[in-house]
PDB file of C-alpha atoms in Angstrom:
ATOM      1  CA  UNK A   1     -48.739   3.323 -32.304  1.00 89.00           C
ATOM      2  CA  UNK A   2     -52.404   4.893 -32.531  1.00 91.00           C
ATOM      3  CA  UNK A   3     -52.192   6.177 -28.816  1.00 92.00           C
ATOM      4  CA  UNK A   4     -48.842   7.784 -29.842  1.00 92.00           C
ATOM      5  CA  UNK A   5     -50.354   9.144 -32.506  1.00 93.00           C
ATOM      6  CA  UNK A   6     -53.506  10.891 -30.881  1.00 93.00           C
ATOM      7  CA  UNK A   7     -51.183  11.661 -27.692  1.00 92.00           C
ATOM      8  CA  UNK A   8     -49.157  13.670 -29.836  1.00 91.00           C
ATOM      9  CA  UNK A   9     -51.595  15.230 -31.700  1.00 93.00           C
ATOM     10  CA  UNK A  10     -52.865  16.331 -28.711  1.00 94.00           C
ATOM     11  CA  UNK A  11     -50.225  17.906 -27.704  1.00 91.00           C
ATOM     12  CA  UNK A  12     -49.621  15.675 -24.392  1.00 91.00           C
ATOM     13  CA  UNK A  13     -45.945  15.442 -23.599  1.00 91.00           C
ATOM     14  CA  UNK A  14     -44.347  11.850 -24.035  1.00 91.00           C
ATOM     15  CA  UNK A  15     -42.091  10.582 -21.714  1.00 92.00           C
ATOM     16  CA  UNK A  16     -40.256   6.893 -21.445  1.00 91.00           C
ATOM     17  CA  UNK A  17     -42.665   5.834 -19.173  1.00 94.00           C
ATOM     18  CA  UNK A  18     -45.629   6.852 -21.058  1.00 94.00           C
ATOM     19  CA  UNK A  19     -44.645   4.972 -23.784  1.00 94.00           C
ATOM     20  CA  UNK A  20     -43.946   1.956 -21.410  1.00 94.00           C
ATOM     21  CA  UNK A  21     -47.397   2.223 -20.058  1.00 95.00           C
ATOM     22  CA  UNK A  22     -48.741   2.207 -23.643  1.00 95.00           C
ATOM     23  CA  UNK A  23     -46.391  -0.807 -25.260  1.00 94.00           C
ATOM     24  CA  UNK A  24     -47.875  -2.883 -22.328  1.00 96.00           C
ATOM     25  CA  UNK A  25     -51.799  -1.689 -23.374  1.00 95.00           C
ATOM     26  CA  UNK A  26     -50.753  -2.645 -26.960  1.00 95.00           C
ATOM     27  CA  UNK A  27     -49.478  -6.319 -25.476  1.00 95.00           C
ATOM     28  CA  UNK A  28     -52.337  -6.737 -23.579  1.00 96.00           C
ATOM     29  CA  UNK A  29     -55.011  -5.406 -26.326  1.00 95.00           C
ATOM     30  CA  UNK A  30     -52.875  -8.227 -28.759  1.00 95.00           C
ATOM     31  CA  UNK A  31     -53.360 -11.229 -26.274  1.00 95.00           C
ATOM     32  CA  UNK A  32     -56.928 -10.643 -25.628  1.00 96.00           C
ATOM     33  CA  UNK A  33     -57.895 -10.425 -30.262  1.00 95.00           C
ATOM     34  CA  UNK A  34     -55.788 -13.312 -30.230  1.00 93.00           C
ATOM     35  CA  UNK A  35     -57.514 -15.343 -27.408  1.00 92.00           C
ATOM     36  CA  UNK A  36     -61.010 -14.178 -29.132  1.00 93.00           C
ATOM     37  CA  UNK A  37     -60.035 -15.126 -32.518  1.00 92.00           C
ATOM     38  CA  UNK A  38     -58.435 -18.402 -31.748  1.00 88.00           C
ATOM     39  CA  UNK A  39     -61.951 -19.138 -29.538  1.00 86.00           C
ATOM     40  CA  UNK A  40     -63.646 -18.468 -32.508  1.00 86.00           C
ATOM     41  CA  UNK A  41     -62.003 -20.406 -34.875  1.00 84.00           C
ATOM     42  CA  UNK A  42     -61.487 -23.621 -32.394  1.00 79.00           C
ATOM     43  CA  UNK A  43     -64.746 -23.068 -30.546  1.00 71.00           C
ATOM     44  CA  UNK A  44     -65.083 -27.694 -30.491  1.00 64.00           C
ATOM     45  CA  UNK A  45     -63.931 -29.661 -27.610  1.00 64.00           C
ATOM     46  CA  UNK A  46     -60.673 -31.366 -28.361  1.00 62.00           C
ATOM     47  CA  UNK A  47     -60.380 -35.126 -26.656  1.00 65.00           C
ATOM     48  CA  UNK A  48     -58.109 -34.684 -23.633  1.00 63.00           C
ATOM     49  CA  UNK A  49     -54.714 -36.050 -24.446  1.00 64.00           C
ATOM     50  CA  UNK A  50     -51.406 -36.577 -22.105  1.00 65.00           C
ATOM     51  CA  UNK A  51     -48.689 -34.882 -24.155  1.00 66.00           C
ATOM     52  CA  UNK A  52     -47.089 -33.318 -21.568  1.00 70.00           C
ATOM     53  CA  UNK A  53     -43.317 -35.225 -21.729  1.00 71.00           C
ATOM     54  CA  UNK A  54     -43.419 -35.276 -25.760  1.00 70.00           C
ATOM     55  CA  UNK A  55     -43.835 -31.299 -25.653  1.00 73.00           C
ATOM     56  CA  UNK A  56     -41.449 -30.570 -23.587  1.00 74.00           C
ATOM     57  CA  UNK A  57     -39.033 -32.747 -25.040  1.00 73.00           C
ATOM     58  CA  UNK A  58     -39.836 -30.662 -28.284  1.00 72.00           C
ATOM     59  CA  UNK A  59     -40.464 -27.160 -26.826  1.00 78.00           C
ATOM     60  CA  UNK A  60     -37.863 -27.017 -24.290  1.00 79.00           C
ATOM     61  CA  UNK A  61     -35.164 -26.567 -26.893  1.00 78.00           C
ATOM     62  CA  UNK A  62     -37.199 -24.137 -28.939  1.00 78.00           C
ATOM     63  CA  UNK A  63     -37.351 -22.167 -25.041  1.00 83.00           C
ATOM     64  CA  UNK A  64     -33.643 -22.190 -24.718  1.00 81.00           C
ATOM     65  CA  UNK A  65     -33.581 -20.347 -28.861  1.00 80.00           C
ATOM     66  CA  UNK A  66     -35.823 -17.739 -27.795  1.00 82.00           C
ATOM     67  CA  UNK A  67     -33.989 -17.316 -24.786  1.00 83.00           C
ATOM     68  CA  UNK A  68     -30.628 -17.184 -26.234  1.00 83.00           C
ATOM     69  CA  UNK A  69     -31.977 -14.799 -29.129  1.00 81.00           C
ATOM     70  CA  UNK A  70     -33.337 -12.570 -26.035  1.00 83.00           C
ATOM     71  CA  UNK A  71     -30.477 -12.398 -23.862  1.00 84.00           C
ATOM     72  CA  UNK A  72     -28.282 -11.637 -27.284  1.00 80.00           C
ATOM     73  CA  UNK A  73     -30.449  -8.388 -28.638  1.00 80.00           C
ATOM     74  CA  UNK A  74     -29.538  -6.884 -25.132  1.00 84.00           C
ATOM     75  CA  UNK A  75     -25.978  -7.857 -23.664  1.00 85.00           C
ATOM     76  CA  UNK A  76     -24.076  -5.665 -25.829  1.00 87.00           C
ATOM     77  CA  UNK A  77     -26.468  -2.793 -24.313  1.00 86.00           C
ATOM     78  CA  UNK A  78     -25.834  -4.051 -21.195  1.00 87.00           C
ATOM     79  CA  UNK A  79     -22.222  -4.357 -21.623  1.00 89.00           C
ATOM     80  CA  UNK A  80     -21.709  -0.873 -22.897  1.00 90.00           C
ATOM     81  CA  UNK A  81     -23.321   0.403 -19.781  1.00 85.00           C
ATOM     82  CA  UNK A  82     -20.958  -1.565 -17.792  1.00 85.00           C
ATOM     83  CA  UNK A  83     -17.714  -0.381 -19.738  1.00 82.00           C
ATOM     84  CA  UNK A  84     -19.260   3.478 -21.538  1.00 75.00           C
ATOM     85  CA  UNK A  85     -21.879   5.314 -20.152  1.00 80.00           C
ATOM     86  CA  UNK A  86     -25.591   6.716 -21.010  1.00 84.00           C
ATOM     87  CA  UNK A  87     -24.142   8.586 -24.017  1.00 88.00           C
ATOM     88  CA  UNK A  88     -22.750   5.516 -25.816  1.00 90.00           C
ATOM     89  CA  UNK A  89     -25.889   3.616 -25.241  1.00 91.00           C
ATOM     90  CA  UNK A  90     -28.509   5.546 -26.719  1.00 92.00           C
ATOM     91  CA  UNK A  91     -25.930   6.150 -29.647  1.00 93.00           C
ATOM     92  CA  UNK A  92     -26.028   2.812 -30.340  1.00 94.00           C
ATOM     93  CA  UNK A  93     -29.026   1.608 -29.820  1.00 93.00           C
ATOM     94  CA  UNK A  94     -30.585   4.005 -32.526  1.00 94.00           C
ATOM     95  CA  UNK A  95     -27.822   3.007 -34.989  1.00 94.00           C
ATOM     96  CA  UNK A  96     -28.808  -0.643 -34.357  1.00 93.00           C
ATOM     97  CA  UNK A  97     -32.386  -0.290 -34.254  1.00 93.00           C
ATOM     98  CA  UNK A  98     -32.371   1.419 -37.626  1.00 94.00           C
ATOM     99  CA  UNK A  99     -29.750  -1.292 -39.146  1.00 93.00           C
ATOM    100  CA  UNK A 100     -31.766  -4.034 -38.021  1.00 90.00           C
ATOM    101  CA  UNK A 101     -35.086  -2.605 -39.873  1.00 90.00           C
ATOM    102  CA  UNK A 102     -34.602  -4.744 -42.437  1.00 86.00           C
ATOM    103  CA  UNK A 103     -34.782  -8.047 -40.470  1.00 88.00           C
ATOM    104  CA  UNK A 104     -38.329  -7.406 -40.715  1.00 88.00           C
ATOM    105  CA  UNK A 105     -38.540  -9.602 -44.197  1.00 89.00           C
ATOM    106  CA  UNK A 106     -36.319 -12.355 -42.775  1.00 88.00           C
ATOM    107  CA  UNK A 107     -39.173 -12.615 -39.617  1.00 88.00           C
ATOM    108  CA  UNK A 108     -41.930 -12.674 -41.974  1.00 89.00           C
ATOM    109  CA  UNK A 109     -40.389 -15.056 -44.548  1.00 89.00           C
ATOM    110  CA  UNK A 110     -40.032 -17.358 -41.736  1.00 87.00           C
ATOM    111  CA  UNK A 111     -43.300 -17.459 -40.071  1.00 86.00           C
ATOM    112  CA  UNK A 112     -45.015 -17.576 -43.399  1.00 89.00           C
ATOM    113  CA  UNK A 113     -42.220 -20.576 -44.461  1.00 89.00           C
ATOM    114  CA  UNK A 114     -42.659 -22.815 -41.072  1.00 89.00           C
ATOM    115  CA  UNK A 115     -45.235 -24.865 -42.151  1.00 89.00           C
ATOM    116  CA  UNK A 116     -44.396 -25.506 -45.904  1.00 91.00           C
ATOM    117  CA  UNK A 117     -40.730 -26.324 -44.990  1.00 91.00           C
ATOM    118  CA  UNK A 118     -42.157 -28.862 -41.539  1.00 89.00           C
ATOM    119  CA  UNK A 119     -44.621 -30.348 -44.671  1.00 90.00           C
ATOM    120  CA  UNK A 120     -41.750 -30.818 -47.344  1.00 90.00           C
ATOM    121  CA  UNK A 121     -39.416 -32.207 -44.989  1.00 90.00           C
ATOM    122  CA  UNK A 122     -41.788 -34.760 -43.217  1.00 90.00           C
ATOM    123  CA  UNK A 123     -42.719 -36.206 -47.049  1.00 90.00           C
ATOM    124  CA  UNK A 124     -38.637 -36.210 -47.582  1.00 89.00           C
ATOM    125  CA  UNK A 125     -38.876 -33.513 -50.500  1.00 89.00           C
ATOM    126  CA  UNK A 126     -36.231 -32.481 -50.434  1.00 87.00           C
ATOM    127  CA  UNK A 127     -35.329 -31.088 -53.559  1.00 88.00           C
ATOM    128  CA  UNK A 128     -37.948 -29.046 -54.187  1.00 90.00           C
ATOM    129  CA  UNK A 129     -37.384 -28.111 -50.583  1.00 90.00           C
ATOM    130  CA  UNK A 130     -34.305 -26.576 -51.347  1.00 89.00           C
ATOM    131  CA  UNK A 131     -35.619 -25.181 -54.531  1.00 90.00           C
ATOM    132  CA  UNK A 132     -38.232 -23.565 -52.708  1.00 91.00           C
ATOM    133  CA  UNK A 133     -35.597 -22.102 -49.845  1.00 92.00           C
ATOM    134  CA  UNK A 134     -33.550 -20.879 -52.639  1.00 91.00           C
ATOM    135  CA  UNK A 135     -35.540 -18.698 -54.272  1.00 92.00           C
ATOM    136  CA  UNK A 136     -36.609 -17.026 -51.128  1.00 92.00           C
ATOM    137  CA  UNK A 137     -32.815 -16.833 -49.939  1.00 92.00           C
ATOM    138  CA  UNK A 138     -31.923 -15.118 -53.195  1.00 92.00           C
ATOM    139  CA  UNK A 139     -35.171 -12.471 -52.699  1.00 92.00           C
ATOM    140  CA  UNK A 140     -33.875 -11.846 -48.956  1.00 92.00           C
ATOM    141  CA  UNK A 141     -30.297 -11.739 -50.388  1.00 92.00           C
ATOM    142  CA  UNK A 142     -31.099  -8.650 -52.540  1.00 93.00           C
ATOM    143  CA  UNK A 143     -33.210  -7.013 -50.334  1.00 92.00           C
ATOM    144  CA  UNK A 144     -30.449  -6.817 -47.636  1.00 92.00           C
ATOM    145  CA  UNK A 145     -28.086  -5.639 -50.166  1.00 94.00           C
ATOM    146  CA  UNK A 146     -30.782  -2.766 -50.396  1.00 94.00           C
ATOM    147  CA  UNK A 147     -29.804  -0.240 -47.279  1.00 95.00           C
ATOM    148  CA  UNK A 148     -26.174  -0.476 -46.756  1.00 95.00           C
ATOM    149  CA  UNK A 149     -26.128   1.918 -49.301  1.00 95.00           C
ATOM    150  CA  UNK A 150     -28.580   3.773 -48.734  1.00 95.00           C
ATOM    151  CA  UNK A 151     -26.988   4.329 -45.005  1.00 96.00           C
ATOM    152  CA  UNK A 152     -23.900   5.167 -46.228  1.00 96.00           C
ATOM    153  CA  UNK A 153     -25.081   8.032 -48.549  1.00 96.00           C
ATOM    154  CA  UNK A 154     -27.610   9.020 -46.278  1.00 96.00           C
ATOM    155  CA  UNK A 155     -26.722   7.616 -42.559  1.00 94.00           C
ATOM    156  CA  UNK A 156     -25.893  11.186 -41.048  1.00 95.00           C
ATOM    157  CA  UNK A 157     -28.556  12.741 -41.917  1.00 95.00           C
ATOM    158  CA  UNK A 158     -31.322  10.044 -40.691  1.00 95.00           C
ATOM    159  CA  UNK A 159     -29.038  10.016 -37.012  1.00 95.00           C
ATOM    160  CA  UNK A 160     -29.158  13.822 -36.967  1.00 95.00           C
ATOM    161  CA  UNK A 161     -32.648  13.390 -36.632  1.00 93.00           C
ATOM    162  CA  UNK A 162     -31.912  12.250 -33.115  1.00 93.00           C
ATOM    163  CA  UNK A 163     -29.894  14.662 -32.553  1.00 92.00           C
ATOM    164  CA  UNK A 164     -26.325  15.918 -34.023  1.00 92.00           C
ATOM    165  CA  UNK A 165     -24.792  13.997 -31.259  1.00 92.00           C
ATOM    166  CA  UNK A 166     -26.307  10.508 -32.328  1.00 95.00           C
ATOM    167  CA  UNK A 167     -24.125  11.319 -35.904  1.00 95.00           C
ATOM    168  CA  UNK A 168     -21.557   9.576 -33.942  1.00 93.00           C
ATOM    169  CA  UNK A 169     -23.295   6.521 -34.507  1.00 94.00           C
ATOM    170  CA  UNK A 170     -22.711   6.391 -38.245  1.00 97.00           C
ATOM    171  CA  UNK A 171     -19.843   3.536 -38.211  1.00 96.00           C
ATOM    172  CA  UNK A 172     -21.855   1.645 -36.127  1.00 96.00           C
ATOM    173  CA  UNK A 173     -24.682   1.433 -38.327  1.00 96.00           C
ATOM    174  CA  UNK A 174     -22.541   0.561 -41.122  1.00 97.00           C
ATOM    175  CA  UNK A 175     -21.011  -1.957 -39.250  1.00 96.00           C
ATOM    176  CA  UNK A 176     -24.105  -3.428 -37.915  1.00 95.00           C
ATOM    177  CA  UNK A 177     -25.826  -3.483 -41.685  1.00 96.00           C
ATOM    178  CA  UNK A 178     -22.909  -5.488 -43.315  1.00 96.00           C
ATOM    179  CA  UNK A 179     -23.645  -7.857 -40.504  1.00 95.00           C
ATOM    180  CA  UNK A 180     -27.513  -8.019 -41.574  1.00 94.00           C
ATOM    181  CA  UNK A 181     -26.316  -8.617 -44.815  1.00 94.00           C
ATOM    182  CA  UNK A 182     -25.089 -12.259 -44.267  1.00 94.00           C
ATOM    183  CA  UNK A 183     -27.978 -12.166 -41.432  1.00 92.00           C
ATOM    184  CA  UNK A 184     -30.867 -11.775 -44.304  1.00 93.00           C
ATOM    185  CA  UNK A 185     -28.743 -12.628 -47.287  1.00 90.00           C
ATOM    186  CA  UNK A 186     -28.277 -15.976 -45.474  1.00 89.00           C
ATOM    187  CA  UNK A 187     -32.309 -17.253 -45.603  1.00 87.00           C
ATOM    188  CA  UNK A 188     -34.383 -18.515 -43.034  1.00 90.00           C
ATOM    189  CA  UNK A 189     -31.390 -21.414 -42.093  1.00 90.00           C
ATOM    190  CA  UNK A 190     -32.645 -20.766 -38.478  1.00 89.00           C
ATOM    191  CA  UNK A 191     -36.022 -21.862 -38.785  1.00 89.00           C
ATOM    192  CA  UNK A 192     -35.343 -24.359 -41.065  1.00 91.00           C
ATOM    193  CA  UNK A 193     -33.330 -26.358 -39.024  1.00 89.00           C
ATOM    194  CA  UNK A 194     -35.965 -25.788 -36.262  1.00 86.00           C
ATOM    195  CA  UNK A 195     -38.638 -27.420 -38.394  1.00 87.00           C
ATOM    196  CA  UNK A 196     -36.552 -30.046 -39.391  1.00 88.00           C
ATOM    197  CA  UNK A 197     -36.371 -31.859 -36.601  1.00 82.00           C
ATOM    198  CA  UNK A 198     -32.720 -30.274 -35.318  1.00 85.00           C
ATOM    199  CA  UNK A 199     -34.361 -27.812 -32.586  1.00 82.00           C
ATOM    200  CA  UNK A 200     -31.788 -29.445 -30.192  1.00 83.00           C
ATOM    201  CA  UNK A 201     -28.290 -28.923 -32.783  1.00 86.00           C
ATOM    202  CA  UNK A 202     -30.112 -25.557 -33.258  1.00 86.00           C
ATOM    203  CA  UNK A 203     -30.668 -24.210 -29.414  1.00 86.00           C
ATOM    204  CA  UNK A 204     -26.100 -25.300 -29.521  1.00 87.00           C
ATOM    205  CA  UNK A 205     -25.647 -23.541 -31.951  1.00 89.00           C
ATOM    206  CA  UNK A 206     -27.371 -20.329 -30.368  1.00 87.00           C
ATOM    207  CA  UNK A 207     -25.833 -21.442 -27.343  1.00 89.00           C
ATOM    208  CA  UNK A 208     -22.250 -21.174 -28.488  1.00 92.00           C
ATOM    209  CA  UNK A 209     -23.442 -18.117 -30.482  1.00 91.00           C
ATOM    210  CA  UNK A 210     -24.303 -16.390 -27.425  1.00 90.00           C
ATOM    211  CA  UNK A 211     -21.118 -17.121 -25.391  1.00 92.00           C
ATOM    212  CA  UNK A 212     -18.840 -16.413 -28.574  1.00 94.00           C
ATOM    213  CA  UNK A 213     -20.848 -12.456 -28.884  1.00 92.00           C
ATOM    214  CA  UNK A 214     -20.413 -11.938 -25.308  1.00 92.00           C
ATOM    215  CA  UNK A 215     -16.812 -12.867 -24.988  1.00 94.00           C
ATOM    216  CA  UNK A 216     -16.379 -10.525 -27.901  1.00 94.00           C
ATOM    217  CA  UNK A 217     -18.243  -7.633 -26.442  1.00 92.00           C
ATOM    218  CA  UNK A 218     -15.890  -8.062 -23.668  1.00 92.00           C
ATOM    219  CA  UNK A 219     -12.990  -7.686 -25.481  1.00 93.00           C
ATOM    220  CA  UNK A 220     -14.077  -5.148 -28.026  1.00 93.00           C
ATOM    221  CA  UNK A 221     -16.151  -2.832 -26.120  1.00 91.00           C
ATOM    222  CA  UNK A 222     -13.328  -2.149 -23.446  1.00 88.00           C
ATOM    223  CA  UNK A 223     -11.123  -1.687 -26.430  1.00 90.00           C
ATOM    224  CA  UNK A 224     -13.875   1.149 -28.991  1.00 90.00           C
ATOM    225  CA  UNK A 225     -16.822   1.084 -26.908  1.00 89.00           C
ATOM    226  CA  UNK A 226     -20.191   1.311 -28.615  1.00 92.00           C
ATOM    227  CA  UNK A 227     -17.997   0.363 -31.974  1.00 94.00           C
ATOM    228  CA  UNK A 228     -16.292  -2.561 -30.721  1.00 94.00           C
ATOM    229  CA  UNK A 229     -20.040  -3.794 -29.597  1.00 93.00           C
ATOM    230  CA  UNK A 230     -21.185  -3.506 -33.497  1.00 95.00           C
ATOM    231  CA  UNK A 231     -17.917  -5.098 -34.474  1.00 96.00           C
ATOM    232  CA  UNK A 232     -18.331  -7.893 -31.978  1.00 95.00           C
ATOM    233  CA  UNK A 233     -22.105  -8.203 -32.909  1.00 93.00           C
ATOM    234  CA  UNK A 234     -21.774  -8.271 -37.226  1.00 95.00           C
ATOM    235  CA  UNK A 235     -18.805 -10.928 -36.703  1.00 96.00           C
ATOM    236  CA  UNK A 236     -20.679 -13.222 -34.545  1.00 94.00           C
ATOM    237  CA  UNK A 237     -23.728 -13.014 -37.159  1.00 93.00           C
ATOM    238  CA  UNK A 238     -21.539 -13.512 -39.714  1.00 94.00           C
ATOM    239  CA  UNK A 239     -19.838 -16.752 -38.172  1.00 94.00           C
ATOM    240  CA  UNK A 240     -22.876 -17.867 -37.027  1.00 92.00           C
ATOM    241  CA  UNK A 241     -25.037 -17.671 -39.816  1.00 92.00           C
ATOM    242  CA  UNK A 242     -23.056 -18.913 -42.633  1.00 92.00           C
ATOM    243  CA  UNK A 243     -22.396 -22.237 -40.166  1.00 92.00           C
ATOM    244  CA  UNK A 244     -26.297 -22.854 -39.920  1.00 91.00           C
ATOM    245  CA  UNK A 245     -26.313 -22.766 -44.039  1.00 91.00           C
ATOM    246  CA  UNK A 246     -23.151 -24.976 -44.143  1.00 90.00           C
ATOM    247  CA  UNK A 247     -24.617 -27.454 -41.155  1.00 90.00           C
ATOM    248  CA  UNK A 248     -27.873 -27.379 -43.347  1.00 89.00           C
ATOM    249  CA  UNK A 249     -26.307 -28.886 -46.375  1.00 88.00           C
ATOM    250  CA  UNK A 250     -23.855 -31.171 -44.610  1.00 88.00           C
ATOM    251  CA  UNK A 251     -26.494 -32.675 -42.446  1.00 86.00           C
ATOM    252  CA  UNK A 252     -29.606 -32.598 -44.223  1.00 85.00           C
ATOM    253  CA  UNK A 253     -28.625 -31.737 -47.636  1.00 85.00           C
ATOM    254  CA  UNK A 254     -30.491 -28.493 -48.063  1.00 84.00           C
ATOM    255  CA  UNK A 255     -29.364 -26.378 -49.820  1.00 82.00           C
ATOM    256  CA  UNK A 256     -30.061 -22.857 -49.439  1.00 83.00           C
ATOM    257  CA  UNK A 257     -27.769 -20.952 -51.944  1.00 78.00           C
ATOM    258  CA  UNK A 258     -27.143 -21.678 -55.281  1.00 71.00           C
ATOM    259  CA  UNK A 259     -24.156 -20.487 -56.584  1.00 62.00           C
TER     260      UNK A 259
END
């Protein structure tokens, strides 16, 4: 962001693959403070321990979320290329990247959450567990409720910066947004069957999650295009997310609304 920034106010012309160059610098410039600050804070020798099968058995799970979560952001781009053309992708992915802003409080909630809800679990807490997840869930829930509308007021105009031909992508990021809603609104159910000890019923669940959006986008894209992509993308968050809460409470009874 700072080498856009003086780039710019230099006047230097940015292309696509200046800004590629520059994303990796940023990458790179965040692995090495990283590696420096973790040296510095765990600078003692640890006693060399064979772990290696218990990891994996862990991590490899976790691997397949990431992946799934991954290979989900981009299909229905990919998919629209296959079925549209260059128009219909850069349409949408403005009108997605702007609907999925808000995400940005569910990420944080659940890297800051991780630990307490791994602690409160492990010492079977769960009560104030799920006292603890609902009053986050209810924050997220109104926050989410925040920009839908705010888009729809003001949707055009924020596209048109773009360009007057990316107003085309106002459905979409309506669409997409009443998606996010259940996506936010929803909590950190994700995570918190991750650091309960259900990585494995979790990395299914994204699994199945993945086929269901792409067998959507098949059908739905051929059918509206870059709208039948949102469509197919808001219903399989929907679905998905309101099963993790539901699996949450049946399983492990947490609770994450309270209604």
């Amino acid at each position: 962001g700072v080498l856009l920034l003086v780039l710019y106010l230099v006047n230097v012309e940015i292309t696509i693959n200046l800004v590629a160059v520059l994303y990796v610098i940023g990458r790179l410039f965040v692995t090495l403070t990283v590696g420096l600050y973790w040296r510095k804070l765990y600078s003692h020798k640890f006693e060399k321990t064979n772990i290696r099968k218990k990891l994996l058995r862990t991590s490899l799970p976790l691997m397949l979320v990431s992946a799934t979560v991954v290979i989900s952001s981009s299909i229905d781009s990919i998919m629209i290329g296959w079925f549209g053309d260059t128009k219909q992708i850069g349409i949408y992915n403005i009108a997605v990247n702007l609907a999925l802003l808000s995400s940005f409080f569910l990420q944080v909630s659940a890297s800051v959450l991780s630990p307490m809800i791994s602690s409160l679990y492990q010492e079977n807490k769960i009560d104030e567990l799920s006292k603890l997840l609902q009053r986050v869930t209810k924050v997220l829930f109104i926050i989410s409720l925040i920009p839908l509308p705010f888009f729809i007021l003001f949707g055009k105009k924020i596209l048109s910066i773009w360009g007057l031909e990316f107003v085309e992508g106002y459905l979409i990021l309506i669409v997409i947004t009443i998606g996010q809603i259940v996506n936010i609104g929803s909590g950190p159910a994700g995570v918190t069957l991750a650091m309960c000890g259900l990585e494995k019923k979790l990395s299914k669940i994204k699994m199945i999650e993945l086929i269901t959006n792409v067998l959507l986008n098949l059908v739905l894209i051929s059918m509206y295009q870059a709208l039948g992509a949102a469509i197919a993308t808001s219903i399989t968050m929907i679905v998905f997310n309101v099963a993790k809460v539901i699996y949450l409470r049946k399983e492990l009874g947490i609770k994450l609304l309270k209604l």
